[in-house]
């Protein structure tokens, strides 16, 4: 990890994700979390003020120690216990069926192996639990898709691995989730950067426990 990735990028991400569009999505999705919650890609903790009284315990997962340090400062005002874990989402250090809700906001775009990570999320969610998500990704129009493909190599390098061209609903289904709610739309801003997928999903009925990805 170079100087830019370790020290500059985390602060740029924190500033960039404070915008009004992201705040609106957070206010719609995050308050639905309840019980024992795992936030994947907790980052600098921008979701923390939006958790409601239904949260009993929160696990905040992120590979960046620098972003977690920012999140710890924000967590001091919370009424529920929170444990931060400096870890990737492809190997989550939690037991099978141990969380009621997983929250994931603008995270799946930058995970190296998104399907493996999603299968890990399915593993740790209790039967009847919920995945709450907001992600940006592949747009439906060919013209916008072409721009996403052109921009993606440079964009990914500048943003620490974020991808513009992932079809998020397909990835979530492939990992074994059914959608209870799925909304897709362009958010305000440049269209190649702002096609949003948001909603909630549950693990498909069937074999789950111990089903780690190889």
C-alpha atoms as a printed R data frame, in Angstrom:
    type eleno elety resid chain resno       x       y       z
1   ATOM     1    CA   UNK     A     1   0.000   0.000   0.000
2   ATOM     2    CA   UNK     A     2   1.494   3.321  -1.098
3   ATOM     3    CA   UNK     A     3   1.315   6.718   0.618
4   ATOM     4    CA   UNK     A     4  -1.704   7.839  -1.429
5   ATOM     5    CA   UNK     A     5  -3.724   4.700  -0.626
6   ATOM     6    CA   UNK     A     6  -2.815   4.701   3.068
7   ATOM     7    CA   UNK     A     7  -3.100   8.372   4.005
8   ATOM     8    CA   UNK     A     8  -4.714  10.454   1.239
9   ATOM     9    CA   UNK     A     9  -7.419   8.167  -0.158
10  ATOM    10    CA   UNK     A    10  -9.213   7.442   3.168
11  ATOM    11    CA   UNK     A    11  -9.657  11.160   3.784
12  ATOM    12    CA   UNK     A    12 -10.849  11.769   0.212
13  ATOM    13    CA   UNK     A    13 -13.392   8.960   0.579
14  ATOM    14    CA   UNK     A    14 -14.648  10.396   3.859
15  ATOM    15    CA   UNK     A    15 -15.168  13.835   2.320
16  ATOM    16    CA   UNK     A    16 -16.667  12.565  -0.949
17  ATOM    17    CA   UNK     A    17 -19.251  10.354   0.756
18  ATOM    18    CA   UNK     A    18 -20.654  13.193   2.889
19  ATOM    19    CA   UNK     A    19 -22.685  14.517  -0.069
20  ATOM    20    CA   UNK     A    20 -26.445  15.068   0.089
21  ATOM    21    CA   UNK     A    21 -27.277  12.201  -2.296
22  ATOM    22    CA   UNK     A    22 -25.440   9.640  -0.173
23  ATOM    23    CA   UNK     A    23 -26.992  11.093   2.975
24  ATOM    24    CA   UNK     A    24 -30.494  10.638   1.550
25  ATOM    25    CA   UNK     A    25 -29.861   6.983   0.739
26  ATOM    26    CA   UNK     A    26 -28.363   6.382   4.173
27  ATOM    27    CA   UNK     A    27 -31.439   7.883   5.828
28  ATOM    28    CA   UNK     A    28 -33.707   5.496   3.906
29  ATOM    29    CA   UNK     A    29 -31.743   2.263   4.328
30  ATOM    30    CA   UNK     A    30 -29.688   2.251   7.537
31  ATOM    31    CA   UNK     A    31 -32.520   2.894  10.058
32  ATOM    32    CA   UNK     A    32 -34.106  -0.427   9.012
33  ATOM    33    CA   UNK     A    33 -31.262  -2.362  10.681
34  ATOM    34    CA   UNK     A    34 -32.085  -4.153  13.919
35  ATOM    35    CA   UNK     A    35 -30.747  -6.728  16.362
36  ATOM    36    CA   UNK     A    36 -27.131  -7.754  15.951
37  ATOM    37    CA   UNK     A    37 -25.839  -5.859  12.927
38  ATOM    38    CA   UNK     A    38 -22.787  -6.283  10.716
39  ATOM    39    CA   UNK     A    39 -21.815  -3.282   8.607
40  ATOM    40    CA   UNK     A    40 -19.508  -4.315   5.790
41  ATOM    41    CA   UNK     A    41 -17.288  -1.467   4.669
42  ATOM    42    CA   UNK     A    42 -18.053   0.692   7.682
43  ATOM    43    CA   UNK     A    43 -15.356   3.100   6.468
44  ATOM    44    CA   UNK     A    44 -15.144   6.342   8.409
45  ATOM    45    CA   UNK     A    45 -18.478   5.680  10.137
46  ATOM    46    CA   UNK     A    46 -20.788   7.907   8.090
47  ATOM    47    CA   UNK     A    47 -23.675   5.459   8.578
48  ATOM    48    CA   UNK     A    48 -23.377   5.408  12.370
49  ATOM    49    CA   UNK     A    49 -25.715   8.363  13.133
50  ATOM    50    CA   UNK     A    50 -28.504   6.689  11.134
51  ATOM    51    CA   UNK     A    51 -28.812   3.510  13.210
52  ATOM    52    CA   UNK     A    52 -31.979   3.368  15.277
53  ATOM    53    CA   UNK     A    53 -32.989   2.094  18.691
54  ATOM    54    CA   UNK     A    54 -33.563  -1.418  17.346
55  ATOM    55    CA   UNK     A    55 -29.812  -2.077  17.113
56  ATOM    56    CA   UNK     A    56 -28.474  -4.178  19.986
57  ATOM    57    CA   UNK     A    57 -24.864  -4.639  18.858
58  ATOM    58    CA   UNK     A    58 -22.927  -3.495  15.816
59  ATOM    59    CA   UNK     A    59 -19.881  -5.039  14.172
60  ATOM    60    CA   UNK     A    60 -18.077  -2.623  11.859
61  ATOM    61    CA   UNK     A    61 -15.881  -4.357   9.268
62  ATOM    62    CA   UNK     A    62 -13.354  -2.552   7.080
63  ATOM    63    CA   UNK     A    63  -9.827  -3.376   5.840
64  ATOM    64    CA   UNK     A    64  -8.600   0.207   6.329
65  ATOM    65    CA   UNK     A    65  -7.169   0.979   9.773
66  ATOM    66    CA   UNK     A    66  -7.140   4.666   8.849
67  ATOM    67    CA   UNK     A    67 -10.879   4.730   8.111
68  ATOM    68    CA   UNK     A    68 -11.632   2.694  11.237
69  ATOM    69    CA   UNK     A    69  -9.785   5.256  13.338
70  ATOM    70    CA   UNK     A    70 -12.197   7.901  12.032
71  ATOM    71    CA   UNK     A    71 -15.175   5.634  12.720
72  ATOM    72    CA   UNK     A    72 -14.102   5.014  16.326
73  ATOM    73    CA   UNK     A    73 -14.322   8.747  17.035
74  ATOM    74    CA   UNK     A    74 -17.889   8.888  15.688
75  ATOM    75    CA   UNK     A    75 -18.867   5.781  17.668
76  ATOM    76    CA   UNK     A    76 -18.328   7.445  21.047
77  ATOM    77    CA   UNK     A    77 -21.815   8.934  20.961
78  ATOM    78    CA   UNK     A    78 -23.633   5.656  20.220
79  ATOM    79    CA   UNK     A    79 -25.960   4.071  22.767
80  ATOM    80    CA   UNK     A    80 -25.227   0.472  21.718
81  ATOM    81    CA   UNK     A    81 -21.943  -1.487  21.808
82  ATOM    82    CA   UNK     A    82 -19.821  -1.614  18.678
83  ATOM    83    CA   UNK     A    83 -16.825  -3.741  17.763
84  ATOM    84    CA   UNK     A    84 -14.604  -2.700  14.875
85  ATOM    85    CA   UNK     A    85 -12.770  -5.322  12.837
86  ATOM    86    CA   UNK     A    86  -9.911  -4.530  10.460
87  ATOM    87    CA   UNK     A    87 -10.669  -7.330   8.053
88  ATOM    88    CA   UNK     A    88 -11.715  -8.037   4.474
89  ATOM    89    CA   UNK     A    89 -15.238  -9.182   3.704
90  ATOM    90    CA   UNK     A    90 -14.146 -12.333   1.871
91  ATOM    91    CA   UNK     A    91 -13.289 -13.983   5.238
92  ATOM    92    CA   UNK     A    92 -15.532 -12.559   7.960
93  ATOM    93    CA   UNK     A    93 -14.433 -13.450  11.518
94  ATOM    94    CA   UNK     A    94 -17.967 -14.179  12.777
95  ATOM    95    CA   UNK     A    95 -19.844 -17.419  13.407
96  ATOM    96    CA   UNK     A    96 -22.466 -18.891  11.108
97  ATOM    97    CA   UNK     A    97 -25.948 -17.392  11.574
98  ATOM    98    CA   UNK     A    98 -24.719 -14.825  14.077
99  ATOM    99    CA   UNK     A    99 -26.188 -11.530  12.831
100 ATOM   100    CA   UNK     A   100 -29.729 -10.330  12.194
101 ATOM   101    CA   UNK     A   101 -28.907  -7.597   9.693
102 ATOM   102    CA   UNK     A   102 -26.050  -6.866   7.302
103 ATOM   103    CA   UNK     A   103 -25.661  -3.290   6.062
104 ATOM   104    CA   UNK     A   104 -23.619  -2.584   2.938
105 ATOM   105    CA   UNK     A   105 -23.407   0.902   1.399
106 ATOM   106    CA   UNK     A   106 -21.148   1.688  -1.570
107 ATOM   107    CA   UNK     A   107 -18.933  -1.256  -0.665
108 ATOM   108    CA   UNK     A   108 -19.502  -4.083  -3.148
109 ATOM   109    CA   UNK     A   109 -17.985  -1.971  -5.935
110 ATOM   110    CA   UNK     A   110 -14.509  -2.201  -4.397
111 ATOM   111    CA   UNK     A   111 -14.386  -5.761  -3.016
112 ATOM   112    CA   UNK     A   112 -11.871  -7.899  -4.911
113 ATOM   113    CA   UNK     A   113 -14.104 -11.013  -4.969
114 ATOM   114    CA   UNK     A   114 -17.684  -9.742  -4.597
115 ATOM   115    CA   UNK     A   115 -19.437 -13.104  -4.922
116 ATOM   116    CA   UNK     A   116 -17.209 -14.702  -2.294
117 ATOM   117    CA   UNK     A   117 -17.876 -11.767   0.028
118 ATOM   118    CA   UNK     A   118 -21.636 -12.005  -0.519
119 ATOM   119    CA   UNK     A   119 -21.570 -15.718   0.247
120 ATOM   120    CA   UNK     A   120 -19.803 -14.876   3.485
121 ATOM   121    CA   UNK     A   121 -22.578 -12.416   4.278
122 ATOM   122    CA   UNK     A   122 -25.151 -15.112   3.606
123 ATOM   123    CA   UNK     A   123 -23.249 -17.448   5.925
124 ATOM   124    CA   UNK     A   124 -23.292 -15.070   8.897
125 ATOM   125    CA   UNK     A   125 -26.923 -13.925   8.519
126 ATOM   126    CA   UNK     A   126 -29.435 -15.743  10.698
127 ATOM   127    CA   UNK     A   127 -32.391 -17.510   9.070
128 ATOM   128    CA   UNK     A   128 -34.914 -14.777   8.389
129 ATOM   129    CA   UNK     A   129 -32.221 -12.094   8.560
130 ATOM   130    CA   UNK     A   130 -31.806  -9.246   6.106
131 ATOM   131    CA   UNK     A   131 -29.188  -7.696   3.846
132 ATOM   132    CA   UNK     A   132 -29.722  -3.930   3.474
133 ATOM   133    CA   UNK     A   133 -27.772  -2.331   0.646
134 ATOM   134    CA   UNK     A   134 -27.084   0.747  -1.443
135 ATOM   135    CA   UNK     A   135 -24.599   0.298  -4.276
136 ATOM   136    CA   UNK     A   136 -23.713   1.979  -7.543
137 ATOM   137    CA   UNK     A   137 -23.018  -0.074 -10.632
138 ATOM   138    CA   UNK     A   138 -23.750  -1.017 -14.219
139 ATOM   139    CA   UNK     A   139 -26.389   1.137 -15.905
140 ATOM   140    CA   UNK     A   140 -29.054  -0.354 -18.215
141 ATOM   141    CA   UNK     A   141 -28.372   1.833 -21.258
142 ATOM   142    CA   UNK     A   142 -25.663   0.681 -23.657
143 ATOM   143    CA   UNK     A   143 -24.399   4.243 -24.166
144 ATOM   144    CA   UNK     A   144 -23.834   4.718 -20.433
145 ATOM   145    CA   UNK     A   145 -22.356   1.230 -20.121
146 ATOM   146    CA   UNK     A   146 -19.820   2.108 -22.810
147 ATOM   147    CA   UNK     A   147 -18.701   5.122 -20.801
148 ATOM   148    CA   UNK     A   148 -18.498   3.018 -17.653
149 ATOM   149    CA   UNK     A   149 -16.245   0.517 -19.399
150 ATOM   150    CA   UNK     A   150 -13.999   3.280 -20.756
151 ATOM   151    CA   UNK     A   151 -13.709   5.093 -17.438
152 ATOM   152    CA   UNK     A   152 -13.373   2.050 -15.195
153 ATOM   153    CA   UNK     A   153  -9.609   1.334 -15.432
154 ATOM   154    CA   UNK     A   154  -8.588   4.890 -14.491
155 ATOM   155    CA   UNK     A   155 -11.443   5.311 -12.009
156 ATOM   156    CA   UNK     A   156 -10.505   2.103 -10.229
157 ATOM   157    CA   UNK     A   157  -6.872   3.165  -9.860
158 ATOM   158    CA   UNK     A   158  -7.784   6.588  -8.485
159 ATOM   159    CA   UNK     A   159 -10.410   5.325  -6.026
160 ATOM   160    CA   UNK     A   160  -8.659   2.344  -4.480
161 ATOM   161    CA   UNK     A   161 -10.391  -0.367  -6.481
162 ATOM   162    CA   UNK     A   162 -13.920   0.987  -6.943
163 ATOM   163    CA   UNK     A   163 -15.611  -0.372 -10.090
164 ATOM   164    CA   UNK     A   164 -18.305   1.362 -12.117
165 ATOM   165    CA   UNK     A   165 -19.392  -1.658 -14.165
166 ATOM   166    CA   UNK     A   166 -20.662  -4.314 -11.741
167 ATOM   167    CA   UNK     A   167 -24.264  -5.470 -12.124
168 ATOM   168    CA   UNK     A   168 -25.133  -5.491  -8.447
169 ATOM   169    CA   UNK     A   169 -28.493  -7.253  -8.568
170 ATOM   170    CA   UNK     A   170 -26.979 -10.124 -10.529
171 ATOM   171    CA   UNK     A   171 -24.081 -10.462  -8.072
172 ATOM   172    CA   UNK     A   172 -26.442 -10.542  -5.088
173 ATOM   173    CA   UNK     A   173 -28.661 -13.179  -6.709
174 ATOM   174    CA   UNK     A   174 -25.650 -15.276  -7.735
175 ATOM   175    CA   UNK     A   175 -24.526 -15.410  -4.098
176 ATOM   176    CA   UNK     A   176 -27.846 -16.927  -3.009
177 ATOM   177    CA   UNK     A   177 -30.102 -14.040  -2.016
178 ATOM   178    CA   UNK     A   178 -33.707 -13.283  -2.938
179 ATOM   179    CA   UNK     A   179 -34.830  -9.670  -3.152
180 ATOM   180    CA   UNK     A   180 -37.571  -8.461  -0.842
181 ATOM   181    CA   UNK     A   181 -37.127  -4.991  -2.304
182 ATOM   182    CA   UNK     A   182 -34.989  -3.681  -5.154
183 ATOM   183    CA   UNK     A   183 -34.958  -0.145  -6.511
184 ATOM   184    CA   UNK     A   184 -32.755   0.988  -9.383
185 ATOM   185    CA   UNK     A   185 -32.394   4.582 -10.542
186 ATOM   186    CA   UNK     A   186 -29.982   7.295 -11.535
187 ATOM   187    CA   UNK     A   187 -29.031   9.497  -8.644
188 ATOM   188    CA   UNK     A   188 -28.148  13.130  -9.141
189 ATOM   189    CA   UNK     A   189 -24.801  13.608 -10.880
190 ATOM   190    CA   UNK     A   190 -22.821  12.083 -13.723
191 ATOM   191    CA   UNK     A   191 -24.731   9.044 -14.975
192 ATOM   192    CA   UNK     A   192 -21.762   6.673 -15.402
193 ATOM   193    CA   UNK     A   193 -20.986   7.160 -11.701
194 ATOM   194    CA   UNK     A   194 -24.467   7.226 -10.237
195 ATOM   195    CA   UNK     A   195 -26.686   4.335 -11.272
196 ATOM   196    CA   UNK     A   196 -27.947   3.099  -7.901
197 ATOM   197    CA   UNK     A   197 -29.176  -0.251  -6.660
198 ATOM   198    CA   UNK     A   198 -30.863  -0.150  -3.248
199 ATOM   199    CA   UNK     A   199 -33.132  -2.351  -1.187
200 ATOM   200    CA   UNK     A   200 -33.127  -5.462   0.946
201 ATOM   201    CA   UNK     A   201 -32.612  -9.171   0.378
202 ATOM   202    CA   UNK     A   202 -32.808 -12.408   2.341
203 ATOM   203    CA   UNK     A   203 -30.800 -15.623   2.009
204 ATOM   204    CA   UNK     A   204 -32.504 -18.199  -0.191
205 ATOM   205    CA   UNK     A   205 -34.030 -21.135   1.639
206 ATOM   206    CA   UNK     A   206 -31.730 -24.149   1.589
207 ATOM   207    CA   UNK     A   207 -28.257 -25.188   2.606
208 ATOM   208    CA   UNK     A   208 -26.488 -22.348   4.412
209 ATOM   209    CA   UNK     A   209 -24.640 -23.316   7.586
210 ATOM   210    CA   UNK     A   210 -20.957 -23.894   7.076
211 ATOM   211    CA   UNK     A   211 -21.232 -22.972   3.411
212 ATOM   212    CA   UNK     A   212 -18.006 -21.013   3.106
213 ATOM   213    CA   UNK     A   213 -16.773 -20.152  -0.341
214 ATOM   214    CA   UNK     A   214 -13.690 -22.083  -1.412
